[in-house]
mmCIF file of C-alpha atoms in Angstrom:
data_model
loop_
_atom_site.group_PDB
_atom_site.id
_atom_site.type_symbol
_atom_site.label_atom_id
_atom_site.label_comp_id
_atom_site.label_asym_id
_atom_site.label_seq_id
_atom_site.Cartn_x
_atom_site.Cartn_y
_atom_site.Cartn_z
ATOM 1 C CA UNK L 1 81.108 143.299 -11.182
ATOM 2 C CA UNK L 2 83.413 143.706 -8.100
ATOM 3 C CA UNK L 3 86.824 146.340 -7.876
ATOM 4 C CA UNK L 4 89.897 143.681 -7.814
ATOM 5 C CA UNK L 5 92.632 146.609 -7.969
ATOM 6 C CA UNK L 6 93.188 150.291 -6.428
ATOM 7 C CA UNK L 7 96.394 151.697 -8.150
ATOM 8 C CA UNK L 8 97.763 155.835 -7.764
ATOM 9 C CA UNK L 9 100.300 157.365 -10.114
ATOM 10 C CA UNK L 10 101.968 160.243 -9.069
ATOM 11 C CA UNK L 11 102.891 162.070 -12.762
ATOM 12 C CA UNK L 12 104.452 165.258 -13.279
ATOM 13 C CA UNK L 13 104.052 168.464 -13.020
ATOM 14 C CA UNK L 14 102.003 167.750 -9.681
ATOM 15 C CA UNK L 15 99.557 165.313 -10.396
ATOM 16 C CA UNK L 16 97.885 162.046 -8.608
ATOM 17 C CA UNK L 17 95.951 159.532 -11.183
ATOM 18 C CA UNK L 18 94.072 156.707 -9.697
ATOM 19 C CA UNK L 19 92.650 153.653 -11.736
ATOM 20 C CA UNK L 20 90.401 151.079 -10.309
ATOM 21 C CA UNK L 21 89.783 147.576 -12.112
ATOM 22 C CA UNK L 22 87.393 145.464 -12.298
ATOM 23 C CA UNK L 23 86.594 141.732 -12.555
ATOM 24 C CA UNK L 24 85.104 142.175 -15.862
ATOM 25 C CA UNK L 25 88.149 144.072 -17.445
ATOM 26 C CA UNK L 26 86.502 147.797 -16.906
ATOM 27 C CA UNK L 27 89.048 150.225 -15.947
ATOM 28 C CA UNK L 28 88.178 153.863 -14.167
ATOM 29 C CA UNK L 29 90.048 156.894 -13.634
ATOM 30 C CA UNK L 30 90.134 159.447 -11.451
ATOM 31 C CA UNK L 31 92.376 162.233 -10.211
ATOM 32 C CA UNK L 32 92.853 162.340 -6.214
ATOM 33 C CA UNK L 33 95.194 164.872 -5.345
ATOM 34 C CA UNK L 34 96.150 168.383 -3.513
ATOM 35 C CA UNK L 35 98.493 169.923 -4.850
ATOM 36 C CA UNK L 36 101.498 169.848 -2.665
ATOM 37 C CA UNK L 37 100.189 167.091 -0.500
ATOM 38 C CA UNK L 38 99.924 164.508 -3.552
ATOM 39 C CA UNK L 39 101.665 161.404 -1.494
ATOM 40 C CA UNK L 40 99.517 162.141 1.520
ATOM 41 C CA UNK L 41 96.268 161.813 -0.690
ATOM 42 C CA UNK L 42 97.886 158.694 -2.553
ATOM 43 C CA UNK L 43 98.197 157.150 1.028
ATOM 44 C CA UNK L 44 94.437 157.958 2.154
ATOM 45 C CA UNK L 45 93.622 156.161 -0.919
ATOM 46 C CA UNK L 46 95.508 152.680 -0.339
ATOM 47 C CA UNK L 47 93.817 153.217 3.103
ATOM 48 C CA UNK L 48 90.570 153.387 1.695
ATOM 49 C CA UNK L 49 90.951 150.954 -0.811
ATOM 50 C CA UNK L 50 90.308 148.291 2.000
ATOM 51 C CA UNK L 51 86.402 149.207 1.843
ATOM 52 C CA UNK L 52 86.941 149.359 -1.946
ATOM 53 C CA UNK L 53 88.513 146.022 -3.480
ATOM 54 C CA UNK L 54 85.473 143.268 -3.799
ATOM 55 C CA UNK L 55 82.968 145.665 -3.562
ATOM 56 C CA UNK L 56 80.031 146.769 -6.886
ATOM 57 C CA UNK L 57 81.402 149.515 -8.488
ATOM 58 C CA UNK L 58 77.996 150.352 -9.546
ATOM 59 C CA UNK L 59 77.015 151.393 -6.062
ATOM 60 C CA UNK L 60 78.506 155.009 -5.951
ATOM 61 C CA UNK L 61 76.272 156.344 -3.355
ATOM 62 C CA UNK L 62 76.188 153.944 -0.849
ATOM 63 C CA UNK L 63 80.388 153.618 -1.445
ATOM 64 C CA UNK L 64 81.268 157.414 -1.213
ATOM 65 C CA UNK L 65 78.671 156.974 1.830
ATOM 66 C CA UNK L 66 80.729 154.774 3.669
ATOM 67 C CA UNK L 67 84.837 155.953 2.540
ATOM 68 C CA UNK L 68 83.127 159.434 4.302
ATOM 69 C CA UNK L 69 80.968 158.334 7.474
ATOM 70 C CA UNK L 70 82.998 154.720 7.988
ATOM 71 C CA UNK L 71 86.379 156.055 9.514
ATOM 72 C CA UNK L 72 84.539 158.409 12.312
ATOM 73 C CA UNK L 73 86.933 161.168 11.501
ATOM 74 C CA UNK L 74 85.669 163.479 8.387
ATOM 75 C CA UNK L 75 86.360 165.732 6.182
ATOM 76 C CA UNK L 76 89.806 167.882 5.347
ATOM 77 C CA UNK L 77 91.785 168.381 2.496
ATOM 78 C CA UNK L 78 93.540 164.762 2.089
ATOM 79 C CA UNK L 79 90.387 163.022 2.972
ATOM 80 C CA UNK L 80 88.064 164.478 0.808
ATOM 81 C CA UNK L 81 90.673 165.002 -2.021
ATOM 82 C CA UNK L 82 91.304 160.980 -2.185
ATOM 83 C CA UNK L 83 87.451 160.636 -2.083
ATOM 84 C CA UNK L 84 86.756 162.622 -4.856
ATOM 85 C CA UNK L 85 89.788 160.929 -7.311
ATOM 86 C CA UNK L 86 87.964 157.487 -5.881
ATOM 87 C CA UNK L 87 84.617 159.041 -6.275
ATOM 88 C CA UNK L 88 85.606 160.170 -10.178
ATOM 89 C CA UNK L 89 86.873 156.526 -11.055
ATOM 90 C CA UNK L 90 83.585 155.142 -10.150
ATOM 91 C CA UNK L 91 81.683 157.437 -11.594
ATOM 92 C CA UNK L 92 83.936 156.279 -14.917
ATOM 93 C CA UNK L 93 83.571 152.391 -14.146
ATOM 94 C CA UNK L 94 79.587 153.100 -14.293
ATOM 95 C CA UNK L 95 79.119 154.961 -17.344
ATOM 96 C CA UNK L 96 81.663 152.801 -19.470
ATOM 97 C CA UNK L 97 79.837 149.628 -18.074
ATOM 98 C CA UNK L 98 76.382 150.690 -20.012
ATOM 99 C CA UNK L 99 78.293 152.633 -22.651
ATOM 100 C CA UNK L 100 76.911 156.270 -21.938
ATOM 101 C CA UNK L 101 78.684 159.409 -20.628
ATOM 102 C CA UNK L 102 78.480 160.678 -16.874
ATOM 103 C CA UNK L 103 76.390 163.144 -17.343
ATOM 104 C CA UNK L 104 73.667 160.624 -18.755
ATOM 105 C CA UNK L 105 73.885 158.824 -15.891
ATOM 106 C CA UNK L 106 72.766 162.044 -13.955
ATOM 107 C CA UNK L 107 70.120 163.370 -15.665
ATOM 108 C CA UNK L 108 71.414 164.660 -18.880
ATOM 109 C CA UNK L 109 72.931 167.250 -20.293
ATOM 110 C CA UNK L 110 71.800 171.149 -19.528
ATOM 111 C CA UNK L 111 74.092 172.360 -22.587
ATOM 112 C CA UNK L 112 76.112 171.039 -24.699
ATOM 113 C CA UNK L 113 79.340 173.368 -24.423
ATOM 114 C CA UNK L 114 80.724 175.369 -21.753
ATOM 115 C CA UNK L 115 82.772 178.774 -21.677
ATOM 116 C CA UNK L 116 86.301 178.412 -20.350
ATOM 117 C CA UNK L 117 89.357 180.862 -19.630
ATOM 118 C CA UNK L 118 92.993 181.119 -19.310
ATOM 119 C CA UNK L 119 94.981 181.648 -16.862
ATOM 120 C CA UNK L 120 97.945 184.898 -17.542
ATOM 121 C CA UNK L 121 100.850 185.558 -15.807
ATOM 122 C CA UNK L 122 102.737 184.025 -12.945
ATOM 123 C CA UNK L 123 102.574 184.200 -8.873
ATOM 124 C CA UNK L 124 104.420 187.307 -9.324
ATOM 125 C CA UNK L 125 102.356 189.096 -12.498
ATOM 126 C CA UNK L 126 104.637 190.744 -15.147
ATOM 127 C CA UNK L 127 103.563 191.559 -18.752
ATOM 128 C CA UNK L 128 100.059 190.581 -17.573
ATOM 129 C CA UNK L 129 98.977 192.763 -21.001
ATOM 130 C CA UNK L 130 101.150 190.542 -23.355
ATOM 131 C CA UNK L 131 99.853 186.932 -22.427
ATOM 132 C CA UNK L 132 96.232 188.468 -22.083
ATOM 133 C CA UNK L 133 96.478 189.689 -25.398
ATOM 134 C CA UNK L 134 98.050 185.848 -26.707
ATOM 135 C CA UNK L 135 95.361 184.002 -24.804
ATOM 136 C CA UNK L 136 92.352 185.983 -26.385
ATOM 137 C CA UNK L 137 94.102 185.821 -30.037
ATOM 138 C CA UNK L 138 93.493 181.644 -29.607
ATOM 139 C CA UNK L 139 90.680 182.215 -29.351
ATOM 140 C CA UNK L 140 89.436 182.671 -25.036
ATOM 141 C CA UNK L 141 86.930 184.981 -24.542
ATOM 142 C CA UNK L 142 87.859 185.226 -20.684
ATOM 143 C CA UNK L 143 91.437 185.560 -18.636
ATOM 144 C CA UNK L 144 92.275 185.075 -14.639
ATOM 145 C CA UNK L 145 95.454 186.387 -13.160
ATOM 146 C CA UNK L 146 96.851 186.933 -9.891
ATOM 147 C CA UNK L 147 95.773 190.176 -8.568
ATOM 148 C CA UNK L 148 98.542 190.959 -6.042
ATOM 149 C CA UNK L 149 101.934 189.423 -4.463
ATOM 150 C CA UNK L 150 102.422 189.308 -0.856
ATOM 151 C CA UNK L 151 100.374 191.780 1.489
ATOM 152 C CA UNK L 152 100.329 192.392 5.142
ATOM 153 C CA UNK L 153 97.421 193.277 7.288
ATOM 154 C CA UNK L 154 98.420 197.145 6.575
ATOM 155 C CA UNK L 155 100.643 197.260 3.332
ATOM 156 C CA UNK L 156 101.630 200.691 1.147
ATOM 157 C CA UNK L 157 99.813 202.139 -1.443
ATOM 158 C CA UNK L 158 102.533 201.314 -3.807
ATOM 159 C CA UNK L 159 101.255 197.191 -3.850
ATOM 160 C CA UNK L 160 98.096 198.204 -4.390
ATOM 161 C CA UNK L 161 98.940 200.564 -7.322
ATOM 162 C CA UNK L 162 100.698 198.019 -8.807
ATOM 163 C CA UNK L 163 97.399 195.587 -8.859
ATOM 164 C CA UNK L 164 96.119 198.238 -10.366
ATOM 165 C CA UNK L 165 98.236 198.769 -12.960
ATOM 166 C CA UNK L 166 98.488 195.031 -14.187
ATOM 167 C CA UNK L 167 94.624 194.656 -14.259
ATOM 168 C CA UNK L 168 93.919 198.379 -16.171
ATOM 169 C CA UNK L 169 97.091 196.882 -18.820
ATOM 170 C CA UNK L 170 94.842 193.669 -18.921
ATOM 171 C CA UNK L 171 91.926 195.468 -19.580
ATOM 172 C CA UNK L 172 93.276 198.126 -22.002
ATOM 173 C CA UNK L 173 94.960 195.402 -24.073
ATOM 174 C CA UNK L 174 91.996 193.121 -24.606
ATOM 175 C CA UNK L 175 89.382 195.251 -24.438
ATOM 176 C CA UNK L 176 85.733 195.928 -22.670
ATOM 177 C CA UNK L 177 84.255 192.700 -23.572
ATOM 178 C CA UNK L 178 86.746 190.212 -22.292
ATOM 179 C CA UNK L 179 85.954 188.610 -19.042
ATOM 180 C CA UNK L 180 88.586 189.319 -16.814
ATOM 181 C CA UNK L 181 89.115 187.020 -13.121
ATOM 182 C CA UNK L 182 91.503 188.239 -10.409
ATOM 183 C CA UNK L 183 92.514 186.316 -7.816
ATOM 184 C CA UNK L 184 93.642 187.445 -4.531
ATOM 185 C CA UNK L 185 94.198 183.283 -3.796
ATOM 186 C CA UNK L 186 93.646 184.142 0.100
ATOM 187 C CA UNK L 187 96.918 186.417 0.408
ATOM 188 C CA UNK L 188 94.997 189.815 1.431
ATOM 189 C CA UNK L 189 93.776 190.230 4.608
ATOM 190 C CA UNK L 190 90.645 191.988 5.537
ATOM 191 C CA UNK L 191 91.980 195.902 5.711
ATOM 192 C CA UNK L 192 93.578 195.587 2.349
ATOM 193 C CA UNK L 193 90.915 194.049 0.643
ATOM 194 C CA UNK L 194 88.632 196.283 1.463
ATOM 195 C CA UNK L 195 90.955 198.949 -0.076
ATOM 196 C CA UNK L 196 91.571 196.902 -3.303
ATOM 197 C CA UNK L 197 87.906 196.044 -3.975
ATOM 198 C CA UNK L 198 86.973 199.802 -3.849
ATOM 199 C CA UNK L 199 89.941 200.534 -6.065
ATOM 200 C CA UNK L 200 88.954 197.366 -8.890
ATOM 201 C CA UNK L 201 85.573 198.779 -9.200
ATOM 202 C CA UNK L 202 85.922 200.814 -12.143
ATOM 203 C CA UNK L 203 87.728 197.470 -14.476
ATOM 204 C CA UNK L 204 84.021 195.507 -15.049
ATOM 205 C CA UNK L 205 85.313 192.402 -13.774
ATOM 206 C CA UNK L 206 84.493 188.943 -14.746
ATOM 207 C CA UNK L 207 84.883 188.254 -10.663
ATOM 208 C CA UNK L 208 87.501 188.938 -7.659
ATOM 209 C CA UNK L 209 88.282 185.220 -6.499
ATOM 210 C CA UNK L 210 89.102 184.418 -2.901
ATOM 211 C CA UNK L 211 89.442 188.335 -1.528
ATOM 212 C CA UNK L 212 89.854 187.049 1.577
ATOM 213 C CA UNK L 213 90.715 183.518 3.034
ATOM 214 C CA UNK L 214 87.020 181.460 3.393
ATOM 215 C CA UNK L 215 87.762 181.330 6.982
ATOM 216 C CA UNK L 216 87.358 185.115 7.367
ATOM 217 C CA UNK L 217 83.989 185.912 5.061
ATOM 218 C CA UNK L 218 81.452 185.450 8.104
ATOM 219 C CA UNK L 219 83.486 188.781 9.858
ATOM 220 C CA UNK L 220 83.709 189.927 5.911
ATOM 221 C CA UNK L 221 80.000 189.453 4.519
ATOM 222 C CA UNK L 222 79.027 193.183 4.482
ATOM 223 C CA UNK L 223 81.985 194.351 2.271
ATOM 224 C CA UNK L 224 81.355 191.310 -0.025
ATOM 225 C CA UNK L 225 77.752 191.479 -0.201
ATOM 226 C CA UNK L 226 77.768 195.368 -0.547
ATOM 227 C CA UNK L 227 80.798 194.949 -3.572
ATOM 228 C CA UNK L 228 79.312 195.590 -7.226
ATOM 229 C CA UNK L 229 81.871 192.793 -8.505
ATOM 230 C CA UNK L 230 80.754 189.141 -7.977
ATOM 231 C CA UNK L 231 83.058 187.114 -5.323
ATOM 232 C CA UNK L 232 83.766 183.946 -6.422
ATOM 233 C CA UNK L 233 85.437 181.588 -3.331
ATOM 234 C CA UNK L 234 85.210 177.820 -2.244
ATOM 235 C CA UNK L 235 88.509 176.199 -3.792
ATOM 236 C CA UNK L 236 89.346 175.373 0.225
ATOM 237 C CA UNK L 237 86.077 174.280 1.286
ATOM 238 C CA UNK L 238 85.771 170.466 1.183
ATOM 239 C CA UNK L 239 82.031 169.520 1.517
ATOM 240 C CA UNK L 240 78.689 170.764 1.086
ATOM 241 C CA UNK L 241 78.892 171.162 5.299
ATOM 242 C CA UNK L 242 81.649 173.659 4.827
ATOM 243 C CA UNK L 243 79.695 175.542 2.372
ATOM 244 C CA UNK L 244 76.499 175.671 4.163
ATOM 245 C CA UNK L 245 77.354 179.227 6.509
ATOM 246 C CA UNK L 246 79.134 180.491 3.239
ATOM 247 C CA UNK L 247 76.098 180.493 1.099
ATOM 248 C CA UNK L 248 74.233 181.644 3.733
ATOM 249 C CA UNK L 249 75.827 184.499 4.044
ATOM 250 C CA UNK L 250 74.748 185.825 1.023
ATOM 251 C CA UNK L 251 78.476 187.384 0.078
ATOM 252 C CA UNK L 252 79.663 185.057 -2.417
ATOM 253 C CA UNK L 253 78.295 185.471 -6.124
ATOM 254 C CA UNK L 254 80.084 181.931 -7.426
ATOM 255 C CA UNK L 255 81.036 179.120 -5.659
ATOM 256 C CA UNK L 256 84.307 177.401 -7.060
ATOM 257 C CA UNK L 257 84.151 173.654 -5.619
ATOM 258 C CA UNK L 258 86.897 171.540 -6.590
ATOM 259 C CA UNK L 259 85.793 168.290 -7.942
ATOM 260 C CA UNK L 260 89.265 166.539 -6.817
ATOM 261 C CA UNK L 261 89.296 167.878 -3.305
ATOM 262 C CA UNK L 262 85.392 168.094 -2.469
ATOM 263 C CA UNK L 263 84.776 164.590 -2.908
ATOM 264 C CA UNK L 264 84.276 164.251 -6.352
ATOM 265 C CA UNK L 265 81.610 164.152 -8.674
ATOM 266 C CA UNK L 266 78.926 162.864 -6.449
ATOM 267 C CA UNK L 267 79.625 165.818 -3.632
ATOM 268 C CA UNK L 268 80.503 168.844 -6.102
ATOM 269 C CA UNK L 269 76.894 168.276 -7.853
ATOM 270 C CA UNK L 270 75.367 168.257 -4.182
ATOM 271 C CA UNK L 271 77.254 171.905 -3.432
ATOM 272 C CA UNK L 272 76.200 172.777 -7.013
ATOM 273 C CA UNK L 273 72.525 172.526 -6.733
ATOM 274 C CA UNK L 274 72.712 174.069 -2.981
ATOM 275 C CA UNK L 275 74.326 177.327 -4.480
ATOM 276 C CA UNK L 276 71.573 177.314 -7.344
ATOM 277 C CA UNK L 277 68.985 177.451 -4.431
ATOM 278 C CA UNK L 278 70.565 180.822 -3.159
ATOM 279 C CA UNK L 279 70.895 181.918 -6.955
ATOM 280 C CA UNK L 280 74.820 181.733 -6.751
ATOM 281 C CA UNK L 281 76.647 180.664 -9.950
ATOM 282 C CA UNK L 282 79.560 177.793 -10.219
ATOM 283 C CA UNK L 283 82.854 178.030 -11.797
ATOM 284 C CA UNK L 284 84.103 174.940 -10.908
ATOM 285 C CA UNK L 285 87.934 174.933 -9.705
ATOM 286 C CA UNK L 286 90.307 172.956 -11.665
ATOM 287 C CA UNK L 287 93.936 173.755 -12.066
ATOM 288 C CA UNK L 288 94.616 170.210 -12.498
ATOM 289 C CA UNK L 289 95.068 167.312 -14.873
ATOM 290 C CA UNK L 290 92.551 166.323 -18.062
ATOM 291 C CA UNK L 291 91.345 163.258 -15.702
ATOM 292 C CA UNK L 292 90.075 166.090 -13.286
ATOM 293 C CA UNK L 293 88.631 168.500 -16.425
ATOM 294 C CA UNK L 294 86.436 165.905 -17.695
ATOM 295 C CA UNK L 295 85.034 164.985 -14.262
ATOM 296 C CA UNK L 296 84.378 168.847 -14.229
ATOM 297 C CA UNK L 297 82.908 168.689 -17.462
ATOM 298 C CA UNK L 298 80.201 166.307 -16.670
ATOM 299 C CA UNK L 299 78.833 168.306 -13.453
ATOM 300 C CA UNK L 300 79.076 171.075 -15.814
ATOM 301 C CA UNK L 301 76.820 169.481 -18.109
ATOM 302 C CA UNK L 302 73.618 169.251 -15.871
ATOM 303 C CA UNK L 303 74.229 172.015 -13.708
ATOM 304 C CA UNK L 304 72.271 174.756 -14.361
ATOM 305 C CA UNK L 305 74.558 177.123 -12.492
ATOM 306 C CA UNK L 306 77.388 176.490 -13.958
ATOM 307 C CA UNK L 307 78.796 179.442 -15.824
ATOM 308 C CA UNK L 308 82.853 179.352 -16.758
ATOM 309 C CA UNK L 309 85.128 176.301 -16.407
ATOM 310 C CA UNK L 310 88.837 176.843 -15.184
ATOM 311 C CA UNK L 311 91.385 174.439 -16.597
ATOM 312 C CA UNK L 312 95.356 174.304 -17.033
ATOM 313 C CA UNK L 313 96.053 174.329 -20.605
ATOM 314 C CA UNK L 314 99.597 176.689 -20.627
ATOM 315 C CA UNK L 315 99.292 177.443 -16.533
ATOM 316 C CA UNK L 316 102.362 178.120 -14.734
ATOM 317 C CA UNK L 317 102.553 175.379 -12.902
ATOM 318 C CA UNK L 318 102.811 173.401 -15.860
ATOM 319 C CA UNK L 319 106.741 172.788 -16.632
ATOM 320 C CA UNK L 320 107.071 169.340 -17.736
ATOM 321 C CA UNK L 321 103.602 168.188 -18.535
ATOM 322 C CA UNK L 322 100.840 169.880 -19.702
ATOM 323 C CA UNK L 323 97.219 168.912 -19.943
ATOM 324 C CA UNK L 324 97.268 167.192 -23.001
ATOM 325 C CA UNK L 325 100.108 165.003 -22.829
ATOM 326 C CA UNK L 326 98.261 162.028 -21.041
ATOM 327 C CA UNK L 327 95.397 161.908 -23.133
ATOM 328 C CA UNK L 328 95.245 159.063 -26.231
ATOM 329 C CA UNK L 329 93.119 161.906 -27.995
ATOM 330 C CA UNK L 330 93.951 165.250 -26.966
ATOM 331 C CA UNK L 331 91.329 166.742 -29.649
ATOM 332 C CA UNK L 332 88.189 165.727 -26.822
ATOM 333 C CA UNK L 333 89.490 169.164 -25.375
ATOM 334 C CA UNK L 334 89.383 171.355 -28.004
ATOM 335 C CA UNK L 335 88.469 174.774 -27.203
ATOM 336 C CA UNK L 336 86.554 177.003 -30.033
ATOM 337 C CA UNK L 337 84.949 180.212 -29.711
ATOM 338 C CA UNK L 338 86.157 180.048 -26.092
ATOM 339 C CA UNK L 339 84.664 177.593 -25.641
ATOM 340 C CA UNK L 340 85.006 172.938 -24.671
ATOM 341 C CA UNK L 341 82.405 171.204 -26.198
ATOM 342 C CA UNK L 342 80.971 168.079 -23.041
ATOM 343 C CA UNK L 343 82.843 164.848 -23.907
ATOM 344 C CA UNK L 344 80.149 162.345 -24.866
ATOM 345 C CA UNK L 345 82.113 159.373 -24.717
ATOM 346 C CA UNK L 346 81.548 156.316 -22.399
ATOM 347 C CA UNK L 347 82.341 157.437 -18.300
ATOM 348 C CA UNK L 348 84.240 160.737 -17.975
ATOM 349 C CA UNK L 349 84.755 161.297 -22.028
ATOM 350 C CA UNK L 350 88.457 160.511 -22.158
ATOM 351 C CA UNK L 351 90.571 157.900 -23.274
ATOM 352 C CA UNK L 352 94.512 158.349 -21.092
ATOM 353 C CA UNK L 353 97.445 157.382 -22.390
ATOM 354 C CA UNK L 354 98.206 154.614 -19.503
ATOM 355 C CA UNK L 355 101.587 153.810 -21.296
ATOM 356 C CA UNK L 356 103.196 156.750 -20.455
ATOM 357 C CA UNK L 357 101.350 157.520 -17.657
ATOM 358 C CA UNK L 358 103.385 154.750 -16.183
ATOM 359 C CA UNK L 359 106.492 155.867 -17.806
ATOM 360 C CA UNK L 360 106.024 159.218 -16.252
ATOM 361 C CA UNK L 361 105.096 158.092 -12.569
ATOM 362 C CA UNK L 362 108.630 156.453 -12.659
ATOM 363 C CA UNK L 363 109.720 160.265 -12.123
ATOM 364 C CA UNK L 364 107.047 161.199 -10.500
ATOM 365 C CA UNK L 365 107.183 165.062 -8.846
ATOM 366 C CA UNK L 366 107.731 166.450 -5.312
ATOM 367 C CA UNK L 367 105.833 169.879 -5.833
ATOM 368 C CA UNK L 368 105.561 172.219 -3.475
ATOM 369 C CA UNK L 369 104.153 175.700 -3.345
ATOM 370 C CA UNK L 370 106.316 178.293 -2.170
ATOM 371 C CA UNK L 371 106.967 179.434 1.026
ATOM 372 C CA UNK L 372 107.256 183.596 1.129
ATOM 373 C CA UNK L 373 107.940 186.065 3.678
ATOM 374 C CA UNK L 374 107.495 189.729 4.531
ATOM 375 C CA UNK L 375 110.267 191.908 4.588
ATOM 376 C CA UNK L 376 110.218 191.657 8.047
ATOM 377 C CA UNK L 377 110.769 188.089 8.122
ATOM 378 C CA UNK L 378 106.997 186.756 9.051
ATOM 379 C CA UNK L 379 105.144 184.472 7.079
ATOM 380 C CA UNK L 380 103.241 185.715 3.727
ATOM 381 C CA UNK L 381 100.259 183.724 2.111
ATOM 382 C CA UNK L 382 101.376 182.516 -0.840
#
């Protein structure tokens, strides 16, 4: 079998879908993208697909091997992201080629099911107890919301009482058993998140994601480490190099790899099992499209780690597609008992809807995150 054909779709809301063909008619999908830099990643691919097209698909390894080490220059966000959507498609090509799931292809399955949760709220968290209380009545048995809007190195009491107040609403509306994630997604510096994860303490949190930027947690480790509520980071770390000194350190408590920016399948599995070695959990990262949850899915499947799966069903971001819509059989992601059962079809488990993903890369997106500011004009992490 040899690739004849490297092809990227940019679909809305913020997506990047790649498909490779074959010679012998198999098709596989992946789902390279960053979100806001999705035509940067779509370019890295067509530049990659020069090692690609008359290669053996079969040969993951040795391929991801080369699209890493072969260009001299490494690593990064757009690199590694338009590895990983490569990376996934292979993966894909491989397991509907002898007609068995991923995950069989990697040792089996671990479980058969995996907890998931919702995401509540917006960038900007208001009636944070309403949507938590919608999201548990369909059934999810765990929630993540923003913890905080913009902070400054030294910010007023009044930002941090208002954290407060969403996450005790949260927890008063759905209860003590309800696993509850809050996300600081990198926008607290160090002297404020000290103050917040002193002041969280009492809520029983599912986890505190990203409390400080993954940059900062080697001048950080004795706050984390010394925290009674797990830290969960690694969304912006790329490779299983960049989360080497993290684990290390002992302060993080769940590693969150991203399976379309760390180099897909083949690299998130290797930054799995090096967390389970220092006893840390995985919760992979995956605010992305149902290409990128199944890929998820089957690392989740024989990783022993693994413990709650993110995905986008109803997320903000989400405002002219959802993650159903490209899917030929959106049931493969039905969630019960808080719960997604592992797809056990052929390559990643899905079947997409390649008709209208077509259709909708003719309007393809421009997202971008948004760009805030203090009130004294300086940049704010968003």
């Amino acid at each position: 079998m040899r690739i004849t054909s490297v092809t990227t779709y940019q679909v809305p809301p913020r997506w990047c879908f790649l498909k490779i063909e074959t010679d012998e008619g198999i098709t596989g999908w992946g789902e390279p993208v960053l979100e806001g830099r999705a035509a940067s990643v779509a370019a890295t691919v067509e530049e990659l697909s020069d090692y690609l097209i008359g290669k053996d698909p079969s040969q993951v390894e040795d391929l991801w091997t080369v699209l890493y080490r072969g260009g001299f220059y490494r690593g990064g966000g757009i690199h590694m992201s338009a590895l990983a959507g490569i990376d996934q498609a292979l993966w894909d090509i491989k397991g509907k080629a002898l007609g068995v799931p991923v995950h069989e292809l990697l040792g089996g399955r671990v479980r058969d099911r995996i907890k998931v949760y919702s995401w509540i709220g917006g960038d900007r968290p208001a009636e944070a107890a309403r949507a938590a209380r919608e999201v548990v009545d369909r059934g999810f048995s765990a929630v993540k919301m923003n913890g905080t809007e913009e902070l400054s190195y030294l910010d007023t009491w009044d930002k941090v009482d208002q954290c407060i107040a969403n996450v005790d609403a949260v927890r008063q509306a759905v209860g003590p058993d309800v696993g509850i994630g809050v996300d600081f997604h990198g926008r607290v510096h160090k002297p404020m998140a000290k103050v917040l994860l002193r002041e969280l303490e009492p809520y029983r949190l599912m986890f505190v994601e990203e409390p400080v930027l993954s940059e900062h947690v080697d001048g950080f480790a004795d706050v984390l480490r010394n925290s009674p509520i797990p830290i969960a980071l690694g969304e912006r770390l790329y490779s299983r190099w960049d989360f080497k000194s993290v684990l290390a350190s002992g302060a993080v408590d769940i590693v969150q790899p991203d399976p379309s920016h760390c180099g897909g399948i083949t690299e998130a599995r290797k930054i799995a099992h090096m967390a389970e070695a220092y006893d840390v959990g995985l919760a992979l990262h995956c605010p992305l499209g149902p290409i990128a949850l199944a890929a998820c899915l089957q690392i989740d499947a024989g990783c022993y780690n693994a413990t709650i799966q993110e995905q986008s069903l109803g997320i903000h971001y989400n405002t002219s597609n959802d993650l159903l819509d490209y899917l030929v059989d959106s049931s493969v992601f039905t969630y019960r008992d808080g719960q997604v059962t592992i797809p056990r079809g052929p390559g990643l488990g899905i079947e997409v809807d390649e008709e209208y993903i077509a259709e909708r890369a003719a309007e393809g997106h421009r997202w971008r995150n948004p760009v805030w500011r203090h009130s004294d004009g300086s940049f704010a992490e968003w």
